[in-house]
XYZ file of C-alpha atoms in Angstrom:
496
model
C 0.000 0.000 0.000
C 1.753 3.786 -0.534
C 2.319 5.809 2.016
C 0.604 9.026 1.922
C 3.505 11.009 0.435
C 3.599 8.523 -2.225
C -0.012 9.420 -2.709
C 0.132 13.003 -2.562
C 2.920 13.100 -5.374
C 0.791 10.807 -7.858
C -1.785 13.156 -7.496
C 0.541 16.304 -8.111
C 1.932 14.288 -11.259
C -1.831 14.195 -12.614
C -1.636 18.089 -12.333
C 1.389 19.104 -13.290
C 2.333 16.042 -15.831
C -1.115 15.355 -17.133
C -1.470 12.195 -19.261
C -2.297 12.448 -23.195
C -6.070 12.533 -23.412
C -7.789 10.101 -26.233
C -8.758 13.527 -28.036
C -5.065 14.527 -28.231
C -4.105 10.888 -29.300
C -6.384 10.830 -32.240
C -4.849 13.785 -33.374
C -1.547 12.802 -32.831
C -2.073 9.462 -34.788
C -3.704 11.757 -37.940
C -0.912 13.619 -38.183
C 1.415 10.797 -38.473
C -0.462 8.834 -40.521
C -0.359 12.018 -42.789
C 3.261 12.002 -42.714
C 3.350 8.104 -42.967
C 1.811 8.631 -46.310
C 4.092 11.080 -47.611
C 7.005 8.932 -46.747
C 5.274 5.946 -48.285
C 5.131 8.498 -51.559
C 8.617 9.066 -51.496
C 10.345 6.053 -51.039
C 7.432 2.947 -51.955
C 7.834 0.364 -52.473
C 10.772 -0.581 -50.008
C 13.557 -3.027 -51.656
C 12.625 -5.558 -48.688
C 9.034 -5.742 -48.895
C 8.378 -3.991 -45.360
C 5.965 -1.452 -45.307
C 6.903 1.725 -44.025
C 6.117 2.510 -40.289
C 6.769 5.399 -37.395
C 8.097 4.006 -34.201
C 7.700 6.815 -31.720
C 11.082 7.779 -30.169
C 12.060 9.932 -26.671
C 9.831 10.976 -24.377
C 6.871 9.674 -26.771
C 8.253 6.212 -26.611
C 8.616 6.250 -22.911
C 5.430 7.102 -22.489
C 6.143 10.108 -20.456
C 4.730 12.848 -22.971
C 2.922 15.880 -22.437
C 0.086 16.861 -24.181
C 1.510 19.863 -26.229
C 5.358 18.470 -26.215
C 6.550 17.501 -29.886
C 6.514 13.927 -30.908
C 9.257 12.002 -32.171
C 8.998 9.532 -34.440
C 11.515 7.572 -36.296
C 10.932 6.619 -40.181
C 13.537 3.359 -41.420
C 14.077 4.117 -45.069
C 14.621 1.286 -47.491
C 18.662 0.632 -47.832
C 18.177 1.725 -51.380
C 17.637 5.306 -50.580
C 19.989 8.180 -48.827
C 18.422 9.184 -45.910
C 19.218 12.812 -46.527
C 17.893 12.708 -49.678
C 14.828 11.215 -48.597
C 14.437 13.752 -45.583
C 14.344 16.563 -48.764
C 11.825 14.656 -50.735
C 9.033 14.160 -47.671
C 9.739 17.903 -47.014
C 8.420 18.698 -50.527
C 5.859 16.414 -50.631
C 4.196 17.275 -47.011
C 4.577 21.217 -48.831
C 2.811 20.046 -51.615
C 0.213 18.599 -50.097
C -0.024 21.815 -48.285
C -0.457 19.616 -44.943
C 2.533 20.730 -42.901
C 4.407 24.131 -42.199
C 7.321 25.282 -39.952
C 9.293 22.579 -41.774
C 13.278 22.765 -41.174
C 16.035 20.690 -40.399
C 15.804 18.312 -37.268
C 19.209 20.073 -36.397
C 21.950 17.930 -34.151
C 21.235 17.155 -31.018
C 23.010 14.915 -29.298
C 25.922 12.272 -30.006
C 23.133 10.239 -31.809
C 22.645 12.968 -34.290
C 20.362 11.593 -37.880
C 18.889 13.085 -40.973
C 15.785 14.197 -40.370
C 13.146 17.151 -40.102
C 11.124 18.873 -37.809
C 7.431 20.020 -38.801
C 3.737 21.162 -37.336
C 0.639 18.887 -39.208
C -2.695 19.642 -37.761
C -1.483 21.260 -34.808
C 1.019 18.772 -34.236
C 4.575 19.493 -33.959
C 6.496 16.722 -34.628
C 10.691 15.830 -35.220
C 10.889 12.281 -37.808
C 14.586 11.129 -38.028
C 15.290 9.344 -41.366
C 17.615 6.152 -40.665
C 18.626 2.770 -42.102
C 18.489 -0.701 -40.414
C 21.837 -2.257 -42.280
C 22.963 -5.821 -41.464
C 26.228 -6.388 -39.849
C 27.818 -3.207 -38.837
C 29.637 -3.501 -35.147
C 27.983 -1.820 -32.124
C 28.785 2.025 -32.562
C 31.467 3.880 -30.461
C 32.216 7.309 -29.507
C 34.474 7.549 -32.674
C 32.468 5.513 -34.978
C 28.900 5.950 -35.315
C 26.936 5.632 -38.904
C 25.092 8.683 -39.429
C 22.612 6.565 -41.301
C 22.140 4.113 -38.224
C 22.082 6.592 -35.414
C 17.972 6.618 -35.477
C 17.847 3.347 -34.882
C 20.414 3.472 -32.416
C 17.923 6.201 -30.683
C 15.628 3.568 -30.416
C 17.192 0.770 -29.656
C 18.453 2.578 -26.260
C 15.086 3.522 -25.859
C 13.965 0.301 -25.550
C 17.154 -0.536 -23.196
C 15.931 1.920 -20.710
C 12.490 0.565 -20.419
C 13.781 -3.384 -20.381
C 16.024 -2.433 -17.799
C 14.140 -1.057 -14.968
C 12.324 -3.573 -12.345
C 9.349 -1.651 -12.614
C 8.244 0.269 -15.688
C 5.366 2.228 -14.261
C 7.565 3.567 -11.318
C 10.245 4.943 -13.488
C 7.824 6.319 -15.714
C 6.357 8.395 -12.850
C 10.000 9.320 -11.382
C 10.682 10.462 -14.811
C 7.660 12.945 -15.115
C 8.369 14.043 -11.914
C 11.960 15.209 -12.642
C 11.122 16.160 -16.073
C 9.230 19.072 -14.304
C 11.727 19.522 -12.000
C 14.405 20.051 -14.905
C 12.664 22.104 -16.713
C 11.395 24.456 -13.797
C 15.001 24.734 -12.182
C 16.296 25.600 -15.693
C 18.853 22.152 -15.908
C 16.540 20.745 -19.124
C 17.943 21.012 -22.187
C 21.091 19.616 -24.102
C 21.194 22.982 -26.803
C 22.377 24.844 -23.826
C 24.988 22.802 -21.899
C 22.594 21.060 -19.211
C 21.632 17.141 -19.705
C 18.829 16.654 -22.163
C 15.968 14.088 -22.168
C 17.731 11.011 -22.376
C 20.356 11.541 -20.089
C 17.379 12.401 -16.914
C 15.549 9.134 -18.111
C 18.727 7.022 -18.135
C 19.595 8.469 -14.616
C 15.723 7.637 -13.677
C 16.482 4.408 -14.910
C 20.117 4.490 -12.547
C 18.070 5.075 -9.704
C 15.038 2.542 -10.582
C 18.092 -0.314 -10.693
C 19.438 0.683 -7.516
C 16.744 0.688 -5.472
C 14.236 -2.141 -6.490
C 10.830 -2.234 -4.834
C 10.504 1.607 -3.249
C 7.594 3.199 -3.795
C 7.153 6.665 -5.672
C 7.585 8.986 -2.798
C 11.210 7.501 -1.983
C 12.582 6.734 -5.446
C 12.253 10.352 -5.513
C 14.016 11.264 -2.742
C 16.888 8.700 -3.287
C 17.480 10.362 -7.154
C 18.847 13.175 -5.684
C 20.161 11.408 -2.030
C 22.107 9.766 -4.804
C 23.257 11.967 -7.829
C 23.955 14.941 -5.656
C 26.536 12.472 -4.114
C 27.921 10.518 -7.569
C 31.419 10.543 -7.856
C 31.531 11.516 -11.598
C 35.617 10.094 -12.020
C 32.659 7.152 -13.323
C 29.909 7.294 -15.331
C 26.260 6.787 -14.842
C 25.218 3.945 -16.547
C 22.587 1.074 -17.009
C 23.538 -2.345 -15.549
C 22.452 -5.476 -18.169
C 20.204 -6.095 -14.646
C 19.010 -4.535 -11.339
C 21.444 -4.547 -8.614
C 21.291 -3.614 -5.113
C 22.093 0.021 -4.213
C 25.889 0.864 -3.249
C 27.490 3.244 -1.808
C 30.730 2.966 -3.891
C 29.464 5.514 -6.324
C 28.870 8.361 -4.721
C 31.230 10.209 -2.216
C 31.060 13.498 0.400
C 27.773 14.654 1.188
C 25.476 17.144 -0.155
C 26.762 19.712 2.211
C 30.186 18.926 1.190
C 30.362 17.490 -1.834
C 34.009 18.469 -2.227
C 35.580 19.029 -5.611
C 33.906 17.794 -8.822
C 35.862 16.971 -12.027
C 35.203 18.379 -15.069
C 33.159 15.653 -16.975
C 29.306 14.862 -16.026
C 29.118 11.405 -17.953
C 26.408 9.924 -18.568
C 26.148 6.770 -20.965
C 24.054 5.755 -23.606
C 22.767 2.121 -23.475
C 23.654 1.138 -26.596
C 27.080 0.517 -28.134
C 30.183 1.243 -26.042
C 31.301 4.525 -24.507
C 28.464 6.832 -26.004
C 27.842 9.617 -23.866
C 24.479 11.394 -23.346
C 25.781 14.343 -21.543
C 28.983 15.512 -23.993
C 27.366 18.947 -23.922
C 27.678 19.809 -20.242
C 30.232 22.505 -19.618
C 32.232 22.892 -16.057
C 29.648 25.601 -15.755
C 26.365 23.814 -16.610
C 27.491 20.754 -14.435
C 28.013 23.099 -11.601
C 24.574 24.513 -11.888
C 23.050 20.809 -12.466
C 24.587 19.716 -9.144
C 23.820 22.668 -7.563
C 20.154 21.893 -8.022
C 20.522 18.388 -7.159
C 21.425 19.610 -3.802
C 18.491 21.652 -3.141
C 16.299 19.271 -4.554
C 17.587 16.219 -1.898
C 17.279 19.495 0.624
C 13.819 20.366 -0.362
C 12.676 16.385 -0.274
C 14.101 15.976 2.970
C 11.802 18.770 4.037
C 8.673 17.163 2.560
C 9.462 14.194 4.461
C 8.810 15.216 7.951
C 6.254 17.441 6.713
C 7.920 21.040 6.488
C 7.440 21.418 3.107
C 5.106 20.143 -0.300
C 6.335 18.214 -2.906
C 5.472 21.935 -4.946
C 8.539 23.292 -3.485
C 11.164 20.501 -4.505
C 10.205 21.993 -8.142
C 9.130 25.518 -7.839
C 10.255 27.333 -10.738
C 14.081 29.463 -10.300
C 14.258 32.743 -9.433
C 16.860 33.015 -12.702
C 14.540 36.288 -13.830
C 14.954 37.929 -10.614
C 18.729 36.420 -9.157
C 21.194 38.366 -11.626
C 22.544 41.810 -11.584
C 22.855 41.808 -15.328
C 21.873 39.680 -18.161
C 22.704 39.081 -21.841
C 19.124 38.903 -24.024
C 19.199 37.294 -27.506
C 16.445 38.512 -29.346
C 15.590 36.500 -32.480
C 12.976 37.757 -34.838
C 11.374 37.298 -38.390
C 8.604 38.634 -40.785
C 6.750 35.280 -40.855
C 6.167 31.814 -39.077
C 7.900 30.207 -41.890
C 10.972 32.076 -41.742
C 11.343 32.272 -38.136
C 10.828 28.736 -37.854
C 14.159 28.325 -39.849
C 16.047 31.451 -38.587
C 15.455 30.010 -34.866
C 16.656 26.922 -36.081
C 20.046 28.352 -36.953
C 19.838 30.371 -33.946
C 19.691 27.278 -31.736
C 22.304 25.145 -33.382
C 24.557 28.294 -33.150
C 23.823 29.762 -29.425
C 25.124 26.357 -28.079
C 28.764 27.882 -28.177
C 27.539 30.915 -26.251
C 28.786 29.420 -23.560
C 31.881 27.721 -24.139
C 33.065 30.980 -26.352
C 32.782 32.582 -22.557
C 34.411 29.686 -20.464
C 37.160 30.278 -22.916
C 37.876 33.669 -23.440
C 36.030 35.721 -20.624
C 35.468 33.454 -17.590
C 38.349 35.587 -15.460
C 35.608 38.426 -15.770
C 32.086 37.030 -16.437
C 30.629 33.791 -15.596
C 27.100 33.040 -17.704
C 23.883 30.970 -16.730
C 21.989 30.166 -19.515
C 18.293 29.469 -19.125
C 17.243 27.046 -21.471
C 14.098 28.220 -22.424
C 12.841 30.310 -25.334
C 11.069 33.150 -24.535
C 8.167 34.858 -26.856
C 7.620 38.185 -26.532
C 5.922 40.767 -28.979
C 7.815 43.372 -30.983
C 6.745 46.875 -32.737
C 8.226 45.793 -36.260
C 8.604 42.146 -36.488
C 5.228 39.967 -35.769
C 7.416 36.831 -34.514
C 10.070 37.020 -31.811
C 11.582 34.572 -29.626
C 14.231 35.650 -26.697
C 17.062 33.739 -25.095
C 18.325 34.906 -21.857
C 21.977 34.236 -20.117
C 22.613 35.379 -16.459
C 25.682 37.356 -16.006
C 27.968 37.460 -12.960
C 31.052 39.502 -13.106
C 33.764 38.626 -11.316
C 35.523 40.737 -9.061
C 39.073 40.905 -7.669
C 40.429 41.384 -4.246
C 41.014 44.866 -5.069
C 37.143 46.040 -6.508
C 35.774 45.220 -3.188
C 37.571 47.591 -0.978
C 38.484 50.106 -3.674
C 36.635 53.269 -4.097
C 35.548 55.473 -7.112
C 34.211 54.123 -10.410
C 33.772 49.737 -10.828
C 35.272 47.857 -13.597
C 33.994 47.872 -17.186
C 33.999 44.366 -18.564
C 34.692 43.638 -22.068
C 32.434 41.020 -23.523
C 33.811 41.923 -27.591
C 34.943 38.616 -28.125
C 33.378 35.914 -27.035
C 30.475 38.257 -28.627
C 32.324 38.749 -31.722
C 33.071 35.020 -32.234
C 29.341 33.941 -31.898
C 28.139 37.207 -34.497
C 30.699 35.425 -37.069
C 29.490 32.261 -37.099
C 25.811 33.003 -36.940
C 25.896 35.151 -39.887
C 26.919 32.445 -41.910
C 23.488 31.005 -41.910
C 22.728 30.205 -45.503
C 19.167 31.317 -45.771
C 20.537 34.936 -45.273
C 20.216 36.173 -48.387
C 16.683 34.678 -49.609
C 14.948 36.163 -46.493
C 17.220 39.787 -46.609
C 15.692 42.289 -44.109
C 12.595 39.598 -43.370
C 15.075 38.686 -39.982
C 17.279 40.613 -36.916
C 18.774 39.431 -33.910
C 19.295 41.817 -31.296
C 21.863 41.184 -28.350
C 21.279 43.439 -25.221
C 23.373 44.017 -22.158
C 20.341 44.458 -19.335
C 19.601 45.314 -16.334
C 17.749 43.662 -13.358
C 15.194 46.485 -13.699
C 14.839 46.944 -17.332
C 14.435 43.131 -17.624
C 11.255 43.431 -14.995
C 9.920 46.202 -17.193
C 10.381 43.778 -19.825
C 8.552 40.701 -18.189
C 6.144 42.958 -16.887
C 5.136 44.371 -20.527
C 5.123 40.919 -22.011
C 2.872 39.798 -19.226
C 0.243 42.511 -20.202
C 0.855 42.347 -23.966
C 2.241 44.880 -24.595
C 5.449 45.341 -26.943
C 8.073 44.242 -24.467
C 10.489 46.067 -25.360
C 8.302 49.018 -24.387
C 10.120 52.104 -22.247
C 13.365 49.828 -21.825
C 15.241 52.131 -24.442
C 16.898 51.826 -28.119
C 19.597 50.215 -29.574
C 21.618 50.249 -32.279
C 20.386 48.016 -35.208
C 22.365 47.147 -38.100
C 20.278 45.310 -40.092
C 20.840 42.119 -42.601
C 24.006 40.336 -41.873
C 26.420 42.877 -41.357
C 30.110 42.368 -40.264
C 30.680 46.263 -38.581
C 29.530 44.531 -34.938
C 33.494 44.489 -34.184
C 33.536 47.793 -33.928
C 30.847 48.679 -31.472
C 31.409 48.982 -27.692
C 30.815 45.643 -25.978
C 31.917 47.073 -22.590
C 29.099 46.310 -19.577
C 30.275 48.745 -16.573
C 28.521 48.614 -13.303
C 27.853 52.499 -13.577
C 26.647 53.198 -16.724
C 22.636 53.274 -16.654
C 22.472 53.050 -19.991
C 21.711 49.480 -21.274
C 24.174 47.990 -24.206
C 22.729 47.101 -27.246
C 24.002 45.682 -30.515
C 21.793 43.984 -33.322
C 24.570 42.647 -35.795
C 22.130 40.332 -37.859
């Protein structure tokens, strides 16, 4: 029988993690079959004699989906056809059947990166990779993975994770619980350093081995007991079968967890050495274990009744904790173009922050939040934000000195990223149909800001001007990218 914590935290995951209604699933499964059909057109009929299916991949295969998340699928082409060429082909045949829009590249993400596209049919948004099942290739490796395969290899680690817990339905609810917990403590999402879907599930799994036979309520509270203690000098990673928890993996306490290296590995259950979390900087893994902390802090608390399972994942304060900020302000002239000029945007504002850890971090440290944030402009009718928490470092001598602070110069880390965004090769097809604006802001003008957007209003509203170069222009070097604690004025540079 569950104890009444156990209880009271199903009942939060109905609220907060809300199953797919039968409504939303028959709209889900049109839309596929729509794109089914289009891949049938394109590639039928298959050199084997198979007929062409969608497996559903991530969290729509672990049966941990949201209602409005976007569903992966994954389409095995016939070995006959290039995958890459056969991504292009269902692009132009869901276009002219005038079915989808928003179509672009699936984009990398992740070691297991495969051809494929992202879309929106019938209100459905929706990622299909494109792979091949070929005969006889060795497991992959760090070094050696088939582009063409890497789909399949998606899945096939998929289906590890699920065969390899004691108790599917119990890591299925740990996972929607700390899916929501990610995501509101800002450590979701593998475009911005932090681990990304699989690597939480596999770790759900981690725990799920471990501890056999716990109910909800303490699974929960022995994830982080036991990741904000892992000694990370070894990976996490799935055993072939469940085995009793140990304590030869973790080390300190969560108090003290003493010093971390540099590498937050977590493994891939398929092939050998594949690592889920090859994305997380120093920086990110700081913040992830940061959070573990408070999260084991927090549960402890709801255990003798001094807190609600609410608090272990009330949302960050990263909108009100930071003196400064750095805001990324993508915007187009259409859905369609924005769709793709986000797209580039997100593959490129990965390096943000490694282009700081590696020229800046002895002035500025950055923490990203890994969410995209709409907002509504005066000129362009689609606009997305990305935000970065700045802290700038300080010697010795700032704190006791008087007269005027530091000025920090962010030019080129700044510079760096401008260069290789404005590469994107749509650029000249959509010419002054897209901007991106980079502001230096303050705590204050950012609440102005959130406070406009919350009212509808243009956001930008009363926060000031900047200066806008506009289409992809190269003078950016040129402009001031000093941020000085004294200066009232906001700095702001559009250089695309």
């Amino acid at each position: 029988k569950s104890t009444p914590l156990s209880e009271d935290l199903t009942r939060e995951l109905d609220r907060i993690s809300p199953q797919v209604s039968a409504q939303r699933r028959a709209q889900i499964e049109d839309a596929l079959r729509e794109v089914l059909s289009s891949c049938q057109a394109c590639c039928w009929p298959a050199d084997d004699g198979a007929a062409p299916t969608l497996l559903p991949l991530g969290s729509y295969h672990l049966g941990v989906m949201l209602p409005n998340d976007e569903v992966n699928v994954l389409f095995t082409a016939p070995l006959s056809s290039q995958p890459t060429e056969l991504c292009i082909a269902v692009r132009q045949e869901l276009e002219r059947r005038g079915v989808a829009k928003n179509l672009t590249p699936a984009g990398r993400d992740g070691i297991l990166a495969a051809p494929g596209f992202r879309c929106e049919v019938r209100g459905v948004a929706m990622k299909v990779i494109v792979s091949q099942n070929i005969p006889a290739l060795p497991p992959p490796r760090d070094e050696a993975i088939v582009q063409n395969m890497a789909g399949v290899y998606n899945r096939e680690a998929m289906e590890n994770i699920l065969m390899s817990v004691p108790n599917v339905e119990l890591f299925r609810s740990l996972l929607r619980f700390i899916r929501v917990w990610a995501k509101q403590r800002g450590v979701y999402g593998s475009f911005l350093g932090f681990p990304g879907g699989m690597a939480w599930a596999v770790c759900c799994a981690k725990i799920c081995q471990m501890y056999p036979g716990v109910e909800l309520s303490q699974i929960a509270a022995r994830f982080f007991r036991t990741l904000s203690r892992w000694d990370w000098r070894q990976p996490v990673a799935l055993d072939s079968s469940p085995a009793p928890a140990t304590l030869g993996a973790m080390g300190g306490s969560p108090d003290h967890p003493g010093t971390m290296p540099c590498q937050m590995t977590v493994l891939i259950p398929v092939g050998s050495g594949l690592s889920a979390t090859s994305q997380v900087s120093d920086t990110t893994m700081k913040i992830t274990m940061k959070e573990l902390r408070r999260g084991y802090k927090m549960v402890q608390q709801v255990e003798i009744c001094r807190a609600h399972w609410t608090d272990v994942y009330k949302e960050a304060k990263f909108f009100q904790r930071h003196r400064h900020y750095l805001e990324f302000d993508f915007m187009a002239s259409s859905e369609a173009i924005f769709a793709t000029w986000s797209h580039w945007g997100r593959q490129k504002i990965q390096d943000v922050l490694r282009l700081f850890e590696q020229m800046s971090s002895n002035m500025v440290t950055l923490r990203p939040w890994p969410e995209w944030v709409a907002f509504k402009d005066s000129e362009w009718s689609h606009c997305s934000a990305v935000f970065f928490g700045l802290h700038l470092e300080r010697g010795p001598s700032d704190a006791s000195s008087e007269g005027p602070r530091r000025s920090f110069d962010l030019r080129e880390p700044i510079v760096k990223f401008l260069e290789a965004i404005s590469q994107w090769p749509e650029a000249d097809e959509h010419a002054n149909k897209f901007e991106l604006l980079i502001k230096h802001v303050r705590l204050s003008e950012l609440q102005t800001w959130l406070e406009n957007k919350q009212r509808g209003l243009t956001a930008g509203a009363g926060s000031g001007a900047g200066t806008a170069l506009q289409g992809l222009s190269s003078g950016s070097a040129g402009n001031s990218w000093h941020v000085s604690e004294e200066d009232p004025r906001p700095v702001q540079i559009c250089s695309v």
